[in-house]
Coordinates of C-alpha atoms and ligand atoms in Angstrom, one line a residue:
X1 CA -2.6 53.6 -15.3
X2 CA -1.7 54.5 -12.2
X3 CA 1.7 54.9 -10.1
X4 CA 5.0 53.2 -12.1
X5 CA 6.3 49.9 -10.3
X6 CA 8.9 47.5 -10.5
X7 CA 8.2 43.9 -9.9
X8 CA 9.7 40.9 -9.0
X9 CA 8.9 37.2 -10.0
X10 CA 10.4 33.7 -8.8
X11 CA 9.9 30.1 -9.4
X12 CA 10.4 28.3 -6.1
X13 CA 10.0 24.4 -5.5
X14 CA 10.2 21.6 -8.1
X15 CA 9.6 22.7 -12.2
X16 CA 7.0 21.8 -14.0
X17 CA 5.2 22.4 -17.2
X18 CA 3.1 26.0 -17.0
X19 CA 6.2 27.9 -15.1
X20 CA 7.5 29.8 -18.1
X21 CA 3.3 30.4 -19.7
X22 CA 2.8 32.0 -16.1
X23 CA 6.4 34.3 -16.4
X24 CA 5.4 35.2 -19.9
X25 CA 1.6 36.4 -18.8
X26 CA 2.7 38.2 -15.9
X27 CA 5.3 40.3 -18.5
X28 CA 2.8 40.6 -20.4
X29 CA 0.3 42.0 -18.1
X30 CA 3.1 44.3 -16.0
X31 CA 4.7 45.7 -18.9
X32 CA 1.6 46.0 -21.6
X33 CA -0.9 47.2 -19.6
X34 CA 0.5 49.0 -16.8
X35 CA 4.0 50.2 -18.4
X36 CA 6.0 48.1 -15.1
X37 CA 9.3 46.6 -14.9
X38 CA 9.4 43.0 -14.1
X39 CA 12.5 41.4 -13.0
X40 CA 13.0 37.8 -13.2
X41 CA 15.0 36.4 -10.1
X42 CA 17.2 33.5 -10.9
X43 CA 16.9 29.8 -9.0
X44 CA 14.4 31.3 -6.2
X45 CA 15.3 33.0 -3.8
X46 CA 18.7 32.1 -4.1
X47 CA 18.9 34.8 -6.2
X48 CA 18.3 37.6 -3.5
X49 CA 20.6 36.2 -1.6
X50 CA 23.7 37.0 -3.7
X51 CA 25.3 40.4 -4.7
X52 CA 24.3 41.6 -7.1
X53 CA 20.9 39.9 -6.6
X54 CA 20.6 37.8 -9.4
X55 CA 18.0 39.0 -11.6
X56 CA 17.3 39.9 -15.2
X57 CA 15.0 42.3 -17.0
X58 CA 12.2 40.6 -18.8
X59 CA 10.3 42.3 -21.6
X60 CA 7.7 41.0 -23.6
X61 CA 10.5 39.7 -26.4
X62 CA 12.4 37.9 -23.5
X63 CA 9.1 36.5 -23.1
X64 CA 7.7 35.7 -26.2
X65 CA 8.1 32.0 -26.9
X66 CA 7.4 31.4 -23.6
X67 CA 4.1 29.7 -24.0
X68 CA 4.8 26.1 -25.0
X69 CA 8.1 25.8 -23.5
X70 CA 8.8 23.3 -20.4
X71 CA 10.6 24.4 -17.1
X72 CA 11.2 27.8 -16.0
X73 CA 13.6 29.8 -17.3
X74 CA 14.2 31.6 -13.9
X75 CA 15.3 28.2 -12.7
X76 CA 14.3 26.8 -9.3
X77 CA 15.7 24.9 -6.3
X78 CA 13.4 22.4 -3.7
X79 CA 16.6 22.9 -1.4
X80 CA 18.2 25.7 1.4
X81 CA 15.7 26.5 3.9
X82 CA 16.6 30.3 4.0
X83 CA 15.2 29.8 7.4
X84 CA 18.4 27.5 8.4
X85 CA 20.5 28.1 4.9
X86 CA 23.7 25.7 4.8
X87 CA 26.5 27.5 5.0
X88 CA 30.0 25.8 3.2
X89 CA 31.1 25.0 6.5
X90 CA 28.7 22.8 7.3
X91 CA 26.7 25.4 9.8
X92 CA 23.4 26.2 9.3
X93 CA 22.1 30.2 9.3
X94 CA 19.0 32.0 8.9
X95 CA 19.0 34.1 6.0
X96 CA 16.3 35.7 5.4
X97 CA 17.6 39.0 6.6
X98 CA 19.6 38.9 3.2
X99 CA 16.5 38.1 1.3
X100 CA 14.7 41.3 2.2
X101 CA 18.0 43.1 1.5
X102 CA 17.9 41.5 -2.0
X103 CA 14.6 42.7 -2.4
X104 CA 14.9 46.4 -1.4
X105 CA 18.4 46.3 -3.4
X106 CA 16.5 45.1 -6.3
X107 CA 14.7 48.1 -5.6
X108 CA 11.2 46.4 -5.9
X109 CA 7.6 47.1 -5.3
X110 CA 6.0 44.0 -4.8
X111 CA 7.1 39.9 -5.7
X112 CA 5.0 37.4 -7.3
X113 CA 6.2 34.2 -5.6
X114 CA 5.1 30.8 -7.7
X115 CA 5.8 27.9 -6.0
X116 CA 3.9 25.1 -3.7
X117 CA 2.7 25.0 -0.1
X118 CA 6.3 24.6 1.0
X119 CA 7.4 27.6 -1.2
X120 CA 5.0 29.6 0.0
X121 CA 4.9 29.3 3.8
X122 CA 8.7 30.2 3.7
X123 CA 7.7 33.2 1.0
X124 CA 5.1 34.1 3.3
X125 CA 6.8 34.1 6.5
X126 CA 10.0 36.0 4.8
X127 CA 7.4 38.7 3.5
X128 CA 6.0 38.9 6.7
X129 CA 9.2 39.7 8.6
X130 CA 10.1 42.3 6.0
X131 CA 7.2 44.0 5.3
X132 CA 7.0 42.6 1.3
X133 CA 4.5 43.2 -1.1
X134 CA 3.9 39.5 -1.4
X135 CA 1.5 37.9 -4.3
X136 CA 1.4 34.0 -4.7
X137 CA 0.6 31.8 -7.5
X138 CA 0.5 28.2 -6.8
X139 CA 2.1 25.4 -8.6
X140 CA 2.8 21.6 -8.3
X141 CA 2.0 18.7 -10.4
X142 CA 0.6 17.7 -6.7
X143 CA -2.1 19.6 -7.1
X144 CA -2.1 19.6 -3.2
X145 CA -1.9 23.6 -2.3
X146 CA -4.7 24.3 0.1
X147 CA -8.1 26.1 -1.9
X148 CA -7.2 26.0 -5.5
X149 CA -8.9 23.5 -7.4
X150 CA -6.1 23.6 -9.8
X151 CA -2.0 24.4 -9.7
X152 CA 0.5 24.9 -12.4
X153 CA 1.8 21.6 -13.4
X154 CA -1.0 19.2 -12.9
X155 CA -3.0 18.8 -15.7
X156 CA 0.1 18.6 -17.7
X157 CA 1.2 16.1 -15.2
X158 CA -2.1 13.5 -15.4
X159 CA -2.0 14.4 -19.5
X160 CA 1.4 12.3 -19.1
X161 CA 0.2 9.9 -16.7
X162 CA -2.6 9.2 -18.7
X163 CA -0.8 9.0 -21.6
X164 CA 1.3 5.8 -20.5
X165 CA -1.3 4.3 -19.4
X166 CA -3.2 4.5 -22.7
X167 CA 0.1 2.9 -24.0
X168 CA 0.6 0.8 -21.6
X169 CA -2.6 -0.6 -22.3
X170 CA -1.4 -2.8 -25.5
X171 CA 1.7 -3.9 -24.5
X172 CA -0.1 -5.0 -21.5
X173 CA -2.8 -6.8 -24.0
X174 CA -0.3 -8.6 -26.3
X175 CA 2.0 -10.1 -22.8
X176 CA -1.8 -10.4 -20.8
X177 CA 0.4 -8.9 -18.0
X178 CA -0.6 -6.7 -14.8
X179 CA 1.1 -3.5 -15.4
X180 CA 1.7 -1.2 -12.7
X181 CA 2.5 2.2 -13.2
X182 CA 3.5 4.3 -9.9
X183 CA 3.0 8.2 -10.0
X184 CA 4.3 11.1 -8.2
X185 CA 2.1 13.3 -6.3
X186 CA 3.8 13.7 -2.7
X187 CA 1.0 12.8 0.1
X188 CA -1.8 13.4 -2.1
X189 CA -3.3 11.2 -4.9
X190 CA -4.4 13.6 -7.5
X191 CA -2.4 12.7 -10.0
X192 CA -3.5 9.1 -9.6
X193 CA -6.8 9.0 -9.3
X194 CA -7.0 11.3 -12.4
X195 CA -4.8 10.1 -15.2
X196 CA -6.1 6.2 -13.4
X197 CA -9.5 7.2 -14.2
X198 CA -8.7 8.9 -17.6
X199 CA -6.5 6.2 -18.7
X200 CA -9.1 3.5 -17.7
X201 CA -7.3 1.6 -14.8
X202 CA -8.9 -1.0 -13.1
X203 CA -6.9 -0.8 -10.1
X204 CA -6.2 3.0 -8.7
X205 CA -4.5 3.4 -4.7
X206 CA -3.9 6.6 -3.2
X207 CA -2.6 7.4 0.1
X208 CA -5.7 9.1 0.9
X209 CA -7.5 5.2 1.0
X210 CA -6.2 2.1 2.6
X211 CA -6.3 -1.2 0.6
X212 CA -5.9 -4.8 1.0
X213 CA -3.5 -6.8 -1.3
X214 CA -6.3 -9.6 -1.5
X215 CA -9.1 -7.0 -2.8
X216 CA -6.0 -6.3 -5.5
X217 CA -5.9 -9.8 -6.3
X218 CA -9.9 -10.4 -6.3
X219 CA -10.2 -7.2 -8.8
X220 CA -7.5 -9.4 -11.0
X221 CA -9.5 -12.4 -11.2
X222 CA -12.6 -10.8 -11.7
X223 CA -11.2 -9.2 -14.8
X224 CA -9.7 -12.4 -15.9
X225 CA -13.5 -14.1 -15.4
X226 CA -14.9 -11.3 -17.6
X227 CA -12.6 -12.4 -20.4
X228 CA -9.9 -9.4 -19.6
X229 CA -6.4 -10.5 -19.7
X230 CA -4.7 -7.8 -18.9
X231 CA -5.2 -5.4 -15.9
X232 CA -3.5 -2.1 -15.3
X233 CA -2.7 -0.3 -11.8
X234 CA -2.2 3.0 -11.0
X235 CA -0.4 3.6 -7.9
X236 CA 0.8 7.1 -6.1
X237 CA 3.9 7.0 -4.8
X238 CA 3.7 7.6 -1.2
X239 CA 1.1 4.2 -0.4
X240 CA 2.3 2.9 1.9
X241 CA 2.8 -1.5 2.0
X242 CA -0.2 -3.0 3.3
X243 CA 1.8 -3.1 6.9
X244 CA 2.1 0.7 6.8
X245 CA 5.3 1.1 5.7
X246 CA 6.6 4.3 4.1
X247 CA 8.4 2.8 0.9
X248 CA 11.6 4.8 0.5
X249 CA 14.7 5.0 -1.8
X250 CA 18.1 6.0 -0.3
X251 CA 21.1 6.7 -2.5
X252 CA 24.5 5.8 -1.6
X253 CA 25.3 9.7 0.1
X254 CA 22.1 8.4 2.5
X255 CA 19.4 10.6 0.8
X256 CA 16.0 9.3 0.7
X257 CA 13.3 9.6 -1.8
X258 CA 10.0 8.4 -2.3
X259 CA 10.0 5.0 -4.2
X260 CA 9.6 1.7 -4.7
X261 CA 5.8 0.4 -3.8
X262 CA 5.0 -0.1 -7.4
X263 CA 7.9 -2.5 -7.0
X264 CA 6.7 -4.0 -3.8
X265 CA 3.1 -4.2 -5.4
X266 CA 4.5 -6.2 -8.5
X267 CA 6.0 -8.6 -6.4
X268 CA 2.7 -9.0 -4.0
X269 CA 0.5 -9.3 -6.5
X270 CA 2.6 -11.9 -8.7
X271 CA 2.5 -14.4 -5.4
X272 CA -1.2 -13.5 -4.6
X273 CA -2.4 -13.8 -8.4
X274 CA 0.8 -15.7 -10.2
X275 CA -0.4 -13.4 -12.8
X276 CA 2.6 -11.8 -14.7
X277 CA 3.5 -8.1 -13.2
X278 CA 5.6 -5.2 -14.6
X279 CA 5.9 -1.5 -12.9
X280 CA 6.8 1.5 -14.7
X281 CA 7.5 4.7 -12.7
X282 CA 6.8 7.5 -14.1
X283 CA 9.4 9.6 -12.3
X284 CA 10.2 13.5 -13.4
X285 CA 9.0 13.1 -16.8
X286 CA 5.2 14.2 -15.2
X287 CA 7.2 17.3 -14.7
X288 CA 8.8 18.1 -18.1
X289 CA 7.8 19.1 -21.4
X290 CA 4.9 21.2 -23.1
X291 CA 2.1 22.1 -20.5
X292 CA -1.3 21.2 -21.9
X293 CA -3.8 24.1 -23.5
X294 CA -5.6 23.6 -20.3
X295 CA -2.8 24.2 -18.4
X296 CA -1.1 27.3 -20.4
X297 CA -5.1 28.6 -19.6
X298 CA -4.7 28.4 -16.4
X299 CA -1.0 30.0 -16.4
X300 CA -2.1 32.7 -18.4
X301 CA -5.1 33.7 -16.0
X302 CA -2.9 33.2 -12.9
X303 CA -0.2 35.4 -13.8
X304 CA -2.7 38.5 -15.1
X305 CA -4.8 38.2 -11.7
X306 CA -1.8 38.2 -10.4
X307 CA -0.6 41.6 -11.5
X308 CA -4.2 43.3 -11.3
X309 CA -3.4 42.4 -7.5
X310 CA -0.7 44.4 -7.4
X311 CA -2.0 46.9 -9.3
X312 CA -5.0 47.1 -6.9
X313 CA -2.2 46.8 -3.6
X314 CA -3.6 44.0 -2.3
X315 CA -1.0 41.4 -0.9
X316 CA -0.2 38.3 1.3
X317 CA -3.4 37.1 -1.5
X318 CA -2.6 34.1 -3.5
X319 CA -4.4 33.5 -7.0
X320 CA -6.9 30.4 -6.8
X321 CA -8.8 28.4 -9.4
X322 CA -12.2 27.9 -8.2
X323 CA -15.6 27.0 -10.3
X324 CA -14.4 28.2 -13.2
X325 CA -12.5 31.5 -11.9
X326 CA -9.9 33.2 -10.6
X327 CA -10.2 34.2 -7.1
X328 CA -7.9 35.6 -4.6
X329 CA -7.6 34.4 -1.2
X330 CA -5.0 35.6 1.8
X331 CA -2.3 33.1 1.3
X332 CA -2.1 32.0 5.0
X333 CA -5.8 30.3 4.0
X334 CA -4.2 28.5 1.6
X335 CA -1.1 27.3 2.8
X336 CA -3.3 26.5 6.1
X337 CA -3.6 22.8 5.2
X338 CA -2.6 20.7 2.2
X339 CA -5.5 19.5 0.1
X340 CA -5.7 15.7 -0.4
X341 CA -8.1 13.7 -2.2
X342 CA -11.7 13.7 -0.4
X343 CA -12.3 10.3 -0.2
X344 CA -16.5 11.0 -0.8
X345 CA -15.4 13.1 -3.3
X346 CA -16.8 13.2 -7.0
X347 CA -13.9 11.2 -8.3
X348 CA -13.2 8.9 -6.0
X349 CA -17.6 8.0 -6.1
X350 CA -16.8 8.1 -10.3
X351 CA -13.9 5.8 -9.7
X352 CA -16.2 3.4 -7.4
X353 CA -19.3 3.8 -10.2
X354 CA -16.7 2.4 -13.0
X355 CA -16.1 -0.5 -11.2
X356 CA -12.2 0.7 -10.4
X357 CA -10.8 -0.7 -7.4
X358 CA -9.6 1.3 -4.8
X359 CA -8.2 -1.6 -2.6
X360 CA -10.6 -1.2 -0.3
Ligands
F6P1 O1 6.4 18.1 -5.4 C1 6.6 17.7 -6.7 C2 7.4 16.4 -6.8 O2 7.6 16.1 -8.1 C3 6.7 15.2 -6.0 O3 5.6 14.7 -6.7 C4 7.9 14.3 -5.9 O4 7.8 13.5 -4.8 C5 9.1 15.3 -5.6 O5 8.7 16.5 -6.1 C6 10.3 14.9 -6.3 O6 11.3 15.8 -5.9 P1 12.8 15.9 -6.5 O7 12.6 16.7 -7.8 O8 13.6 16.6 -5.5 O9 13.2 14.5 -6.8

């Protein structure tokens, strides 16, 4: 079975559902084939950065109800740079240097580094400066890592999407409201134009398309004139208003988060249509809770190709889903460029065939 090894495994980036399915198949895989150690390094790479590194031994009973559960029981962080770290006095440092100390203190082999195309450029560059035995596995309820047809988190995240829409679809029935439902999904629109198209929207905008409130408001009437009263919108939260504006919300410490153009949208289309509009955003709860079969699949088969890399010493790879397979690509490929929607792609010309309005 070849040479004994100690691995390393960390959840980087914002949680979603599939983190712990992946954690459990990678134990699985290290310790039950190949007779490994696996450590588990707490909240990212934070946890190389302390001493001790912060890391526990995972074995297949640590592991075991792993499957269905929500989160990551490493915990993660989407915050602290290592590349400019800030300190308590206010300074920022780069810390990387600490990092690969963490690593060779840990005394590891090789890391498996989940996490999305932010995660893994710093992973990357960090392994590259030390010399780490680096595999990725990518995850985001974006699904906007560069290659992979699929990441950890999405499907789990349109399942929920999709799921509010097919409730919202009643209440919206009974008031004959437009309901609005805004979605995350960063820069891209996957998650909308999936779970929009799965939950039988007639109104879908991603960033990836520019709209026109009055094609909005056309699609509205037309619904009414086929004896709909109801219409449901999905929107992804980084459209921008039909100006062009970047719709932000800042919190009283001055912090800014994507936000708000479901709202903006409500209030457009109640002047342009006096139809009666309600928005419900979706928010973190696309991140939480038990990943879909699909996505525990996926997980699984990530986090055993994952090992077999190691196994077979091949690094700076990241595991990608592609027609129907696993295949491993050098991870600068795929953190090259982000992947958005393809606007002549097969579900934005399915969205078209059904008649959904894309705004434009
Ligand atoms: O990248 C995943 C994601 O959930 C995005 O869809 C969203 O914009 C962002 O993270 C939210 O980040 P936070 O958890 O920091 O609020």
């Amino acid at each position: 079975m070849g040479e004994h090894k100690r691995i390393g495994i960390l959840t980087s980036g914002g949680d979603c559902a599939g983190l712990n399915a992946v954690i459990r198949a990678v134990v699985y895989r290290a310790t039950g084939t190949y007779h490994w150690e696996v450590l588990g390094i707490r909240q990212a790479t934070n946890g190389l950065l302390v001493r001790p590194p912060d890391a526990i031994c995972l074995d297949i009973e640590k592991v075991d109800h792993l499957l269905t559960a929500g989160g990551t029981m490493l915990g993660t962080t989407n915050k602290g740079d290592p590349f400019a770290f800030p300190m308590p006095d206010g300074s920022l440092r780069d810390r990387t240097v600490d990092i690969i100390e963490g690593y060779h203190q840990l005394g590891l082999d090789a890391l498996i580094g989940i996490g999305g195309d932010g995660s893994l450029a710093i992973l990357r560059r960090i392994a590259q400066q030390g010399n780490l035995n680096l595999v990725a596995i990518p995850k985001t309820i974006d699904n906007d890592v560069g290659i992979t047809e699929r990441s950890i988190g999405f499907d789990t995240a349109v399942n929920i999407a999709t799921e509010a829409l097919d409730r919202l679809h009643f209440t919206a029935a009974s008031h004959s409201r437009v309901m609005i439902v805004e979605v995350m999904g960063r820069d891209a629109g996957h998650i909308a134009i999936s779970a929009g198209i799965a939950g039988g929207a007639d109104v879908i905008l991603i960033p990836e398309i520019s709209y026109k409130l009055s094609n909005i408001c056309d699609k509205i009437r037309e619904r009414q004139e086929q004896g709909r009263n109801y219409c449901l919108i999905v929107v992804a939260e980084s459209v921008r208003t039909e100006e062009g504006e970047q719709m932000m919300q800042i919190n009283r410490l001055g912090q800014k988060r994507l936000g708000g153009i479901g709202q903006y949208l409500a209030d457009a289309i109640s002047i342009c249509s006096g139809a009666e509009t309600r928005v419900t955003v979706l928010g973190h709860i696309q991140r939480g809770g038990t990943p879909s079969p699909l996505e525990r699949l996926i997980a699984s088969a990530f986090g055993v190709a994952a090992v077999d890399l190691i196994a077979e010493g091949k690094y700076d790879q990241m595991v990608t889903w592609q027609k129907r397979e696993v295949v491993s690509v050098p991870l600068a490929d795929a953190i090259a460029k982000y992947r958005v929607v393809e606007s002549d792609g097969t579900l934005v010309k399915t969205a078209r065939g059904l008649g959904i309005c894309l705004g434009d």
